[in-house]
Amino acid sequence: MLQSQLFTKTRKEAPKDEVAKNAELLIRAGYIHKEMAGVYSYLPLGLRVLNKIALIIRREMNAIGGQEIFMTTLQNKELWEKTGRWSDEKIDNWFKTKLKNGTEVGIALTHEEMLTAIMAEEIKSYKDLPRSAYQIQTKFRNEARAKSGIMRCREFMMKDLYSFSRDEKEHEAFYEGSKEAYKKVFEGVGIGKVTYLTMASGGIFSKYSHEFQTLTSAGEDLIYICDKCKEAVNKEVIADFKNACPKCGNTKLREEKAVEVGNIFPLGTRFSDALGLQFLDEKGEKKSVVMGSYGIGLGRLMGVIVEVFADEKGIVWPKEVSPFQAHLVSLAGEDTKVKKSADELYKKLTEKGIEVLYDDRGLRPGEKFADSDLIGIPLRIVVSAKTLEADGYEIKDRATGATELVKEDVLLKIFK
Ligand code: ATP
Ligand code: MG
């Protein structure tokens, strides 16, 4: 994409009321637009990142048998009454609204009730199980605090998967598999090394659930890491384990600030009992389906990635989620030979299917480099009179700052 055509511009300042580093940098670099506190629009660069994150999540959810669906935002109050969750005392951060005829409806904040009701029409026998389905869809929550940029929003994209199993044993197997799938997601987006499987509190059917917590000083949560097991326990339940690792008993736990990027939750038969999701087992006996729910916040994940890797110059994307694979920066000025060389390289790279943001704007080198650092694409390719003379290109690693002069064949190999 030609940067001269990109409708967003970089800016020196973020909105005055923006306190989160992730949103500040993403706004300044033109990834997102702040509508109001906790409500952000995704602009071309931002949507590219979000879509890459979605692709990685889809890959792993499909790999464990998840079938993608897309449920509605307007929700039927009756379903929520059946599970006893409609009242504001049960859930205090709902947005609700009314139809013209006065009927109350809920605005999606989660989808257990809806999918359980859908499955009740489909699952009849043990032969229909196990199943799982997921969506990537907008959730609305009337959060009290929204000071963490895109990490805590009032409107945000969530991947929510729900599993349906014959019994606890079958559920366990899926649940364990989901842990591995989640690990692959977080490794896939580049934060595997700083993300910990964390024991958290459960609901009425299971004492515990699990969160995936990513270490960052911007975190709202506190977790206690066992460096032997490479797992953690969150603040809510650490006392249950007498401040020791539940796996190995290690009492030297490391307290860290972290952000919950995902969670997995055993639901037992809480929803299937309430909404009539039963099946006939091999003996012809009626049983309730055992369920689980599995969430990941896409925008939160994007914000966390910014928080974890950004430096004083701007964003630093891991290559897996970067909006483009390379940032081609031309320092042609009035030099038509340099311009031609940069144009040709852009054409060659894009023809090979490599995603390139081409800074073809007539700005001073200093401004171009500052913008490039702010936008944070991992690989920069500079074309200038100097590189043309050397019959090569200068490449720069955004994360380390290391530069190198390379010939074209070496450059092309980087993308293999
Ligand atoms: P938290 O404890 O941070 O409030 P939660 O436990 O309520 O989140 P879930 O309802 O389980 O979260 O949602 C699943 C995932 O959705 C979370 O792990 C998180 O990644 C994301 N998420 C939850 N709330 C928000 C929010 N307000 N803004 C952005 N992402 C969110
Ligand atoms: Mg939570």
GROMACS .gro file of C-alpha atoms and ligand atoms in nm:
model
  448
    1MET     CA    1   0.000   0.000   0.000
    2LEU     CA    2   0.119   0.349  -0.085
    3GLN     CA    3   0.154   0.554   0.230
    4SER     CA    4   0.072   0.868   0.033
    5GLN     CA    5  -0.276   0.719  -0.022
    6LEU     CA    6  -0.337   0.604   0.337
    7PHE     CA    7  -0.610   0.830   0.472
    8THR     CA    8  -0.478   0.821   0.828
    9LYS     CA    9  -0.195   1.042   0.943
   10THR     CA   10   0.045   1.011   1.231
   11ARG     CA   11   0.017   1.272   1.502
   12LYS     CA   12   0.239   1.411   1.775
   13GLU     CA   13  -0.024   1.400   2.046
   14ALA     CA   14  -0.293   1.158   2.157
   15PRO     CA   15  -0.623   1.293   2.299
   16LYS     CA   16  -0.561   1.462   2.634
   17ASP     CA   17  -0.784   1.223   2.826
   18GLU     CA   18  -0.601   0.916   2.698
   19VAL     CA   19  -0.389   0.767   2.974
   20ALA     CA   20  -0.311   0.417   2.843
   21LYS     CA   21   0.015   0.371   2.652
   22ASN     CA   22  -0.142   0.125   2.406
   23ALA     CA   23  -0.420   0.360   2.297
   24GLU     CA   24  -0.191   0.663   2.297
   25LEU     CA   25   0.053   0.499   2.055
   26LEU     CA   26  -0.217   0.336   1.843
   27ILE     CA   27  -0.400   0.668   1.804
   28ARG     CA   28  -0.081   0.860   1.728
   29ALA     CA   29   0.021   0.604   1.465
   30GLY     CA   30  -0.326   0.606   1.307
   31TYR     CA   31  -0.439   0.253   1.399
   32ILE     CA   32  -0.749   0.346   1.595
   33HIS     CA   33  -0.982   0.638   1.660
   34LYS     CA   34  -1.122   0.715   2.001
   35GLU     CA   35  -1.497   0.767   1.993
   36MET     CA   36  -1.528   0.802   2.370
   37ALA     CA   37  -1.379   0.641   2.679
   38GLY     CA   38  -1.366   0.266   2.624
   39VAL     CA   39  -1.499   0.289   2.267
   40TYR     CA   40  -1.259   0.283   1.972
   41SER     CA   41  -1.288   0.246   1.594
   42TYR     CA   42  -1.033   0.044   1.401
   43LEU     CA   43  -0.879   0.227   1.104
   44PRO     CA   44  -0.704   0.058   0.807
   45LEU     CA   45  -0.378  -0.023   0.989
   46GLY     CA   46  -0.559  -0.129   1.305
   47LEU     CA   47  -0.801  -0.355   1.123
   48ARG     CA   48  -0.512  -0.531   0.949
   49VAL     CA   49  -0.364  -0.618   1.288
   50LEU     CA   50  -0.700  -0.725   1.429
   51ASN     CA   51  -0.763  -0.946   1.124
   52LYS     CA   52  -0.424  -1.114   1.162
   53ILE     CA   53  -0.499  -1.189   1.525
   54ALA     CA   54  -0.838  -1.327   1.419
   55LEU     CA   55  -0.674  -1.551   1.160
   56ILE     CA   56  -0.441  -1.706   1.419
   57ILE     CA   57  -0.729  -1.758   1.661
   58ARG     CA   58  -0.945  -1.917   1.388
   59ARG     CA   59  -0.664  -2.151   1.287
   60GLU     CA   60  -0.632  -2.286   1.642
   61MET     CA   61  -1.006  -2.301   1.716
   62ASN     CA   62  -1.068  -2.488   1.390
   63ALA     CA   63  -0.783  -2.726   1.480
   64ILE     CA   64  -0.966  -2.840   1.796
   65GLY     CA   65  -1.291  -2.890   1.607
   66GLY     CA   66  -1.454  -2.552   1.673
   67GLN     CA   67  -1.717  -2.465   1.410
   68GLU     CA   68  -1.742  -2.095   1.336
   69ILE     CA   69  -2.077  -1.920   1.370
   70PHE     CA   70  -2.198  -1.564   1.416
   71MET     CA   71  -2.468  -1.496   1.672
   72THR     CA   72  -2.676  -1.185   1.718
   73THR     CA   73  -2.614  -0.885   1.936
   74LEU     CA   74  -2.980  -0.846   2.036
   75GLN     CA   75  -3.069  -1.116   2.284
   76ASN     CA   76  -3.391  -1.270   2.404
   77LYS     CA   77  -3.472  -1.180   2.763
   78GLU     CA   78  -3.666  -1.506   2.813
   79LEU     CA   79  -3.353  -1.716   2.773
   80TRP     CA   80  -3.175  -1.512   3.036
   81GLU     CA   81  -3.469  -1.542   3.272
   82LYS     CA   82  -3.450  -1.921   3.240
   83THR     CA   83  -3.093  -1.922   3.370
   84GLY     CA   84  -3.171  -1.655   3.628
   85ARG     CA   85  -2.918  -1.409   3.490
   86TRP     CA   86  -3.143  -1.133   3.356
   87SER     CA   87  -3.154  -0.933   3.676
   88ASP     CA   88  -2.910  -0.645   3.715
   89GLU     CA   89  -2.806  -0.785   4.052
   90LYS     CA   90  -2.663  -1.092   3.880
   91ILE     CA   91  -2.486  -0.903   3.604
   92ASP     CA   92  -2.429  -0.534   3.666
   93ASN     CA   93  -2.258  -0.429   3.342
   94TRP     CA   94  -2.531  -0.495   3.086
   95PHE     CA   95  -2.658  -0.270   2.817
   96LYS     CA   96  -3.026  -0.341   2.763
   97THR     CA   97  -3.278  -0.178   2.537
   98LYS     CA   98  -3.646  -0.196   2.436
   99LEU     CA   99  -3.821  -0.274   2.111
  100LYS     CA  100  -4.093  -0.034   1.985
  101ASN     CA  101  -4.355  -0.259   2.141
  102GLY     CA  102  -4.188  -0.236   2.481
  103THR     CA  103  -4.025  -0.581   2.479
  104GLU     CA  104  -3.697  -0.571   2.665
  105VAL     CA  105  -3.390  -0.716   2.493
  106GLY     CA  106  -3.031  -0.763   2.604
  107ILE     CA  107  -2.730  -0.636   2.411
  108ALA     CA  108  -2.472  -0.912   2.386
  109LEU     CA  109  -2.220  -0.933   2.666
  110THR     CA  110  -2.175  -1.309   2.642
  111HIS     CA  111  -2.356  -1.592   2.459
  112GLU     CA  112  -2.393  -1.900   2.682
  113GLU     CA  113  -2.774  -1.877   2.689
  114MET     CA  114  -2.814  -1.822   2.316
  115LEU     CA  115  -2.587  -2.101   2.199
  116THR     CA  116  -2.725  -2.346   2.456
  117ALA     CA  117  -3.075  -2.279   2.319
  118ILE     CA  118  -2.953  -2.327   1.962
  119MET     CA  119  -2.781  -2.653   2.053
  120ALA     CA  120  -3.094  -2.777   2.231
  121GLU     CA  121  -3.258  -2.786   1.888
  122GLU     CA  122  -2.968  -2.981   1.734
  123ILE     CA  123  -2.825  -3.219   1.993
  124LYS     CA  124  -3.051  -3.516   2.064
  125SER     CA  125  -2.833  -3.821   2.108
  126TYR     CA  126  -2.488  -3.919   2.234
  127LYS     CA  127  -2.399  -3.951   1.864
  128ASP     CA  128  -2.435  -3.572   1.833
  129LEU     CA  129  -2.158  -3.516   2.091
  130PRO     CA  130  -1.900  -3.382   2.151
  131ARG     CA  131  -1.939  -3.053   1.961
  132SER     CA  132  -1.797  -2.705   1.989
  133ALA     CA  133  -1.875  -2.376   1.820
  134TYR     CA  134  -1.721  -2.031   1.832
  135GLN     CA  135  -1.762  -1.683   1.697
  136ILE     CA  136  -1.566  -1.362   1.670
  137GLN     CA  137  -1.824  -1.100   1.751
  138THR     CA  138  -1.875  -0.765   1.923
  139LYS     CA  139  -1.952  -0.766   2.293
  140PHE     CA  140  -2.091  -0.473   2.491
  141ARG     CA  141  -2.020  -0.420   2.858
  142ASN     CA  142  -2.096  -0.120   3.070
  143GLU     CA  143  -1.755  -0.130   3.239
  144ALA     CA  144  -1.718   0.102   3.537
  145ARG     CA  145  -1.356   0.183   3.458
  146ALA     CA  146  -1.224   0.224   3.104
  147LYS     CA  147  -0.873   0.356   3.153
  148SER     CA  148  -0.671   0.082   2.988
  149GLY     CA  149  -0.715   0.190   2.627
  150ILE     CA  150  -0.824  -0.096   2.400
  151MET     CA  151  -0.755  -0.348   2.677
  152ARG     CA  152  -1.080  -0.267   2.859
  153CYS     CA  153  -1.357  -0.140   2.639
  154ARG     CA  154  -1.731  -0.093   2.658
  155GLU     CA  155  -1.756  -0.237   2.309
  156PHE     CA  156  -1.499  -0.495   2.195
  157MET     CA  157  -1.435  -0.799   1.978
  158MET     CA  158  -1.431  -1.132   2.153
  159LYS     CA  159  -1.370  -1.483   2.036
  160ASP     CA  160  -1.603  -1.698   2.242
  161LEU     CA  161  -1.611  -2.072   2.203
  162TYR     CA  162  -1.848  -2.307   2.381
  163SER     CA  163  -1.801  -2.683   2.419
  164PHE     CA  164  -2.068  -2.951   2.458
  165SER     CA  165  -1.972  -3.291   2.595
  166ARG     CA  166  -2.142  -3.614   2.708
  167ASP     CA  167  -1.983  -3.625   3.051
  168GLU     CA  168  -1.713  -3.477   3.272
  169LYS     CA  169  -1.445  -3.703   3.126
  170GLU     CA  170  -1.517  -3.596   2.770
  171HIS     CA  171  -1.534  -3.234   2.884
  172GLU     CA  172  -1.196  -3.267   3.062
  173ALA     CA  173  -1.032  -3.391   2.743
  174PHE     CA  174  -1.163  -3.094   2.545
  175TYR     CA  175  -1.070  -2.853   2.823
  176GLU     CA  176  -0.711  -2.981   2.831
  177GLY     CA  177  -0.695  -2.957   2.450
  178SER     CA  178  -0.818  -2.599   2.468
  179LYS     CA  179  -0.526  -2.509   2.695
  180GLU     CA  180  -0.285  -2.628   2.428
  181ALA     CA  181  -0.478  -2.443   2.156
  182TYR     CA  182  -0.465  -2.124   2.363
  183LYS     CA  183  -0.091  -2.163   2.414
  184LYS     CA  184  -0.055  -2.186   2.036
  185VAL     CA  185  -0.263  -1.870   1.991
  186PHE     CA  186  -0.047  -1.670   2.231
  187GLU     CA  187   0.273  -1.811   2.085
  188GLY     CA  188   0.131  -1.741   1.742
  189VAL     CA  189   0.076  -1.371   1.811
  190GLY     CA  190   0.422  -1.336   1.966
  191ILE     CA  191   0.354  -1.321   2.342
  192GLY     CA  192   0.404  -1.689   2.430
  193LYS     CA  193   0.708  -1.621   2.650
  194VAL     CA  194   0.528  -1.370   2.874
  195THR     CA  195   0.189  -1.540   2.896
  196TYR     CA  196   0.106  -1.776   3.182
  197LEU     CA  197  -0.167  -2.032   3.234
  198THR     CA  198  -0.315  -1.908   3.561
  199MET     CA  199  -0.546  -2.078   3.809
  200ALA     CA  200  -0.854  -1.863   3.880
  201SER     CA  201  -1.184  -1.904   4.058
  202GLY     CA  202  -1.463  -2.104   3.896
  203GLY     CA  203  -1.839  -2.102   3.924
  204ILE     CA  204  -2.087  -2.327   4.100
  205PHE     CA  205  -1.993  -2.636   3.900
  206SER     CA  206  -1.621  -2.613   3.923
  207LYS     CA  207  -1.409  -2.461   4.196
  208TYR     CA  208  -1.150  -2.334   3.947
  209SER     CA  209  -1.117  -2.196   3.599
  210HIS     CA  210  -0.807  -2.085   3.410
  211GLU     CA  211  -0.692  -1.752   3.278
  212PHE     CA  212  -0.412  -1.672   3.039
  213GLN     CA  213  -0.228  -1.378   3.187
  214THR     CA  214   0.032  -1.170   3.005
  215LEU     CA  215   0.297  -0.988   3.207
  216THR     CA  216   0.299  -0.611   3.166
  217SER     CA  217   0.332  -0.319   3.403
  218ALA     CA  218   0.002  -0.196   3.254
  219GLY     CA  219  -0.176  -0.498   3.402
  220GLU     CA  220  -0.480  -0.459   3.629
  221ASP     CA  221  -0.437  -0.808   3.778
  222LEU     CA  222  -0.179  -0.959   4.013
  223ILE     CA  223  -0.058  -1.313   3.956
  224TYR     CA  224   0.181  -1.542   4.141
  225ILE     CA  225   0.417  -1.730   3.913
  226CYS     CA  226   0.588  -2.060   3.987
  227ASP     CA  227   0.910  -2.048   3.784
  228LYS     CA  228   0.949  -2.425   3.817
  229CYS     CA  229   0.610  -2.512   3.664
  230LYS     CA  230   0.587  -2.201   3.443
  231GLU     CA  231   0.229  -2.160   3.558
  232ALA     CA  232   0.060  -1.909   3.788
  233VAL     CA  233  -0.222  -1.855   4.034
  234ASN     CA  234  -0.427  -1.536   4.044
  235LYS     CA  235  -0.491  -1.312   4.342
  236GLU     CA  236  -0.847  -1.437   4.400
  237VAL     CA  237  -0.742  -1.793   4.475
  238ILE     CA  238  -0.380  -1.779   4.592
  239ALA     CA  239  -0.497  -1.803   4.955
  240ASP     CA  240  -0.673  -2.134   4.873
  241PHE     CA  241  -0.330  -2.279   4.808
  242LYS     CA  242  -0.164  -2.124   5.114
  243ASN     CA  243   0.050  -1.904   4.886
  244ALA     CA  244   0.218  -2.207   4.726
  245CYS     CA  245   0.216  -2.352   4.375
  246PRO     CA  246  -0.080  -2.594   4.350
  247LYS     CA  247   0.126  -2.823   4.126
  248CYS     CA  248   0.460  -2.857   4.302
  249GLY     CA  249   0.420  -2.685   4.639
  250ASN     CA  250   0.690  -2.426   4.563
  251THR     CA  251   0.645  -2.134   4.804
  252LYS     CA  252   0.884  -1.898   4.625
  253LEU     CA  253   0.628  -1.745   4.394
  254ARG     CA  254   0.695  -1.430   4.194
  255GLU     CA  255   0.425  -1.160   4.216
  256GLU     CA  256   0.371  -0.981   3.882
  257LYS     CA  257   0.125  -0.743   3.722
  258ALA     CA  258  -0.058  -0.897   3.430
  259VAL     CA  259  -0.350  -0.865   3.190
  260GLU     CA  260  -0.600  -1.145   3.131
  261VAL     CA  261  -0.592  -1.208   2.756
  262GLY     CA  262  -0.809  -1.517   2.764
  263ASN     CA  263  -0.988  -1.756   2.992
  264ILE     CA  264  -1.136  -2.103   2.990
  265PHE     CA  265  -1.422  -2.197   3.213
  266PRO     CA  266  -1.592  -2.526   3.304
  267LEU     CA  267  -1.969  -2.466   3.312
  268GLY     CA  268  -2.090  -2.813   3.411
  269THR     CA  269  -2.464  -2.847   3.344
  270ARG     CA  270  -2.553  -2.497   3.470
  271PHE     CA  271  -2.685  -2.384   3.132
  272SER     CA  272  -2.794  -2.715   2.982
  273ASP     CA  273  -3.015  -2.792   3.283
  274ALA     CA  274  -3.176  -2.448   3.274
  275LEU     CA  275  -3.236  -2.444   2.899
  276GLY     CA  276  -3.322  -2.809   2.838
  277LEU     CA  277  -3.010  -2.919   2.651
  278GLN     CA  278  -3.037  -3.295   2.707
  279PHE     CA  279  -2.942  -3.602   2.506
  280LEU     CA  280  -3.013  -3.975   2.515
  281ASP     CA  281  -2.705  -4.178   2.610
  282GLU     CA  282  -2.618  -4.532   2.485
  283LYS     CA  283  -2.864  -4.682   2.733
  284GLY     CA  284  -3.143  -4.449   2.626
  285GLU     CA  285  -3.121  -4.243   2.944
  286LYS     CA  286  -3.168  -3.868   2.937
  287LYS     CA  287  -2.863  -3.668   3.043
  288SER     CA  288  -2.767  -3.302   3.054
  289VAL     CA  289  -2.485  -3.186   2.828
  290VAL     CA  290  -2.164  -3.081   3.005
  291MET     CA  291  -2.041  -2.743   2.885
  292GLY     CA  292  -1.741  -2.513   2.890
  293SER     CA  293  -1.675  -2.159   2.767
  294TYR     CA  294  -1.352  -2.020   2.627
  295GLY     CA  295  -1.290  -1.648   2.563
  296ILE     CA  296  -1.019  -1.432   2.408
  297GLY     CA  297  -1.042  -1.055   2.366
  298LEU     CA  298  -0.896  -0.960   2.026
  299GLY     CA  299  -0.859  -0.589   2.094
  300ARG     CA  300  -0.726  -0.657   2.440
  301LEU     CA  301  -0.469  -0.890   2.287
  302MET     CA  302  -0.366  -0.620   2.041
  303GLY     CA  303  -0.334  -0.365   2.323
  304VAL     CA  304  -0.129  -0.605   2.532
  305ILE     CA  305   0.109  -0.668   2.242
  306VAL     CA  306   0.164  -0.292   2.214
  307GLU     CA  307   0.223  -0.261   2.590
  308VAL     CA  308   0.470  -0.552   2.597
  309PHE     CA  309   0.692  -0.454   2.304
  310ALA     CA  310   0.667  -0.076   2.258
  311ASP     CA  311   0.976   0.138   2.320
  312GLU     CA  312   1.032   0.514   2.352
  313LYS     CA  313   1.003   0.558   1.975
  314GLY     CA  314   0.671   0.380   1.929
  315ILE     CA  315   0.509   0.048   1.857
  316VAL     CA  316   0.708  -0.269   1.786
  317TRP     CA  317   0.495  -0.544   1.628
  318PRO     CA  318   0.590  -0.909   1.633
  319LYS     CA  319   0.602  -1.012   1.266
  320GLU     CA  320   0.301  -1.243   1.302
  321VAL     CA  321   0.055  -0.959   1.364
  322SER     CA  322   0.224  -0.663   1.198
  323PRO     CA  323  -0.009  -0.476   0.958
  324PHE     CA  324   0.256  -0.516   0.687
  325GLN     CA  325   0.559  -0.741   0.654
  326ALA     CA  326   0.787  -0.457   0.551
  327HIS     CA  327   0.797  -0.080   0.557
  328LEU     CA  328   0.967   0.041   0.239
  329VAL     CA  329   1.098   0.392   0.296
  330SER     CA  330   1.212   0.585  -0.006
  331LEU     CA  331   1.450   0.878   0.044
  332ALA     CA  332   1.427   0.977  -0.320
  333GLY     CA  333   1.360   1.346  -0.272
  334GLU     CA  334   1.396   1.488  -0.622
  335ASP     CA  335   1.618   1.201  -0.738
  336THR     CA  336   1.426   1.018  -1.012
  337LYS     CA  337   1.671   0.726  -1.021
  338VAL     CA  338   1.616   0.654  -0.654
  339LYS     CA  339   1.241   0.688  -0.699
  340LYS     CA  340   1.247   0.443  -0.988
  341SER     CA  341   1.449   0.193  -0.785
  342ALA     CA  342   1.207   0.217  -0.489
  343ASP     CA  343   0.901   0.191  -0.719
  344GLU     CA  344   1.047  -0.120  -0.881
  345LEU     CA  345   1.125  -0.285  -0.549
  346TYR     CA  346   0.772  -0.213  -0.428
  347LYS     CA  347   0.630  -0.371  -0.742
  348LYS     CA  348   0.854  -0.675  -0.713
  349LEU     CA  349   0.772  -0.737  -0.348
  350THR     CA  350   0.398  -0.693  -0.386
  351GLU     CA  351   0.395  -0.921  -0.690
  352LYS     CA  352   0.550  -1.188  -0.471
  353GLY     CA  353   0.258  -1.147  -0.232
  354ILE     CA  354   0.464  -0.966   0.032
  355GLU     CA  355   0.265  -0.705   0.222
  356VAL     CA  356   0.449  -0.375   0.197
  357LEU     CA  357   0.369  -0.028   0.322
  358TYR     CA  358   0.555   0.200   0.083
  359ASP     CA  359   0.643   0.542   0.217
  360ASP     CA  360   0.645   0.728  -0.112
  361ARG     CA  361   0.569   1.065   0.049
  362GLY     CA  362   0.783   1.369  -0.018
  363LEU     CA  363   0.887   1.424   0.343
  364ARG     CA  364   1.226   1.474   0.506
  365PRO     CA  365   1.413   1.154   0.606
  366GLY     CA  366   1.385   1.239   0.976
  367GLU     CA  367   1.006   1.263   0.958
  368LYS     CA  368   0.980   0.940   0.762
  369PHE     CA  369   1.197   0.748   1.006
  370ALA     CA  370   1.009   0.886   1.306
  371ASP     CA  371   0.678   0.778   1.149
  372SER     CA  372   0.819   0.438   1.063
  373ASP     CA  373   0.939   0.387   1.421
  374LEU     CA  374   0.599   0.494   1.554
  375ILE     CA  375   0.404   0.260   1.322
  376GLY     CA  376   0.630  -0.027   1.426
  377ILE     CA  377   0.651  -0.261   1.126
  378PRO     CA  378   0.929  -0.507   1.219
  379LEU     CA  379   1.136  -0.472   0.900
  380ARG     CA  380   1.229  -0.141   0.738
  381ILE     CA  381   1.381  -0.126   0.390
  382VAL     CA  382   1.547   0.203   0.298
  383VAL     CA  383   1.613   0.305  -0.061
  384SER     CA  384   1.836   0.610  -0.104
  385ALA     CA  385   2.110   0.750  -0.329
  386LYS     CA  386   2.357   0.578  -0.096
  387THR     CA  387   2.196   0.233  -0.121
  388LEU     CA  388   2.153   0.268  -0.497
  389GLU     CA  389   2.523   0.339  -0.531
  390ALA     CA  390   2.603   0.029  -0.326
  391ASP     CA  391   2.360  -0.172  -0.544
  392GLY     CA  392   2.167  -0.285  -0.238
  393TYR     CA  393   1.910  -0.186   0.023
  394GLU     CA  394   1.944  -0.091   0.384
  395ILE     CA  395   1.735  -0.305   0.613
  396LYS     CA  396   1.665  -0.220   0.974
  397ASP     CA  397   1.519  -0.438   1.247
  398ARG     CA  398   1.262  -0.229   1.437
  399ALA     CA  399   1.307  -0.424   1.761
  400THR     CA  400   1.688  -0.425   1.784
  401GLY     CA  401   1.770  -0.126   1.567
  402ALA     CA  402   2.030  -0.336   1.382
  403THR     CA  403   2.093  -0.223   1.026
  404GLU     CA  404   2.251  -0.403   0.736
  405LEU     CA  405   2.318  -0.335   0.370
  406VAL     CA  406   2.189  -0.628   0.165
  407LYS     CA  407   2.165  -0.727  -0.200
  408GLU     CA  408   1.825  -0.795  -0.350
  409ASP     CA  409   1.851  -1.175  -0.339
  410VAL     CA  410   1.929  -1.165   0.034
  411LEU     CA  411   1.637  -0.929   0.091
  412LEU     CA  412   1.394  -1.159  -0.088
  413LYS     CA  413   1.511  -1.459   0.116
  414ILE     CA  414   1.401  -1.283   0.436
  415PHE     CA  415   1.038  -1.335   0.334
  416LYS     CA  416   1.075  -1.705   0.251
  417ATP     P1  417  -1.192  -0.919   3.318
  417ATP     O1  418  -1.169  -1.011   3.433
  417ATP     O2  419  -1.068  -0.861   3.263
  417ATP     O3  420  -1.296  -0.814   3.345
  417ATP     P2  421  -1.371  -1.117   3.223
  417ATP     O4  422  -1.318  -1.225   3.310
  417ATP     O5  423  -1.497  -1.051   3.254
  417ATP     O6  424  -1.255  -1.006   3.202
  417ATP     P3  425  -1.470  -1.276   3.006
  417ATP     O7  426  -1.607  -1.237   3.025
  417ATP     O8  427  -1.436  -1.413   3.040
  417ATP     O9  428  -1.373  -1.170   3.075
  417ATP    O10  429  -1.425  -1.246   2.858
  417ATP     C1  430  -1.331  -1.325   2.786
  417ATP     C2  431  -1.215  -1.240   2.738
  417ATP    O11  432  -1.262  -1.120   2.676
  417ATP     C3  433  -1.124  -1.191   2.847
  417ATP    O12  434  -1.028  -1.289   2.879
  417ATP     C4  435  -1.061  -1.069   2.784
  417ATP    O13  436  -0.954  -1.107   2.699
  417ATP     C5  437  -1.172  -1.014   2.699
  417ATP     N1  438  -1.242  -0.903   2.765
  417ATP     C6  439  -1.325  -0.909   2.871
  417ATP     N2  440  -1.371  -0.788   2.903
  417ATP     C7  441  -1.316  -0.702   2.814
  417ATP     C8  442  -1.327  -0.562   2.793
  417ATP     N3  443  -1.404  -0.486   2.868
  417ATP     N4  444  -1.257  -0.505   2.689
  417ATP     C9  445  -1.180  -0.581   2.611
  417ATP     N5  446  -1.166  -0.714   2.625
  417ATP    C10  447  -1.233  -0.775   2.725
  418MG      MG  448  -1.164  -1.234   3.447
   0.00000   0.00000   0.00000
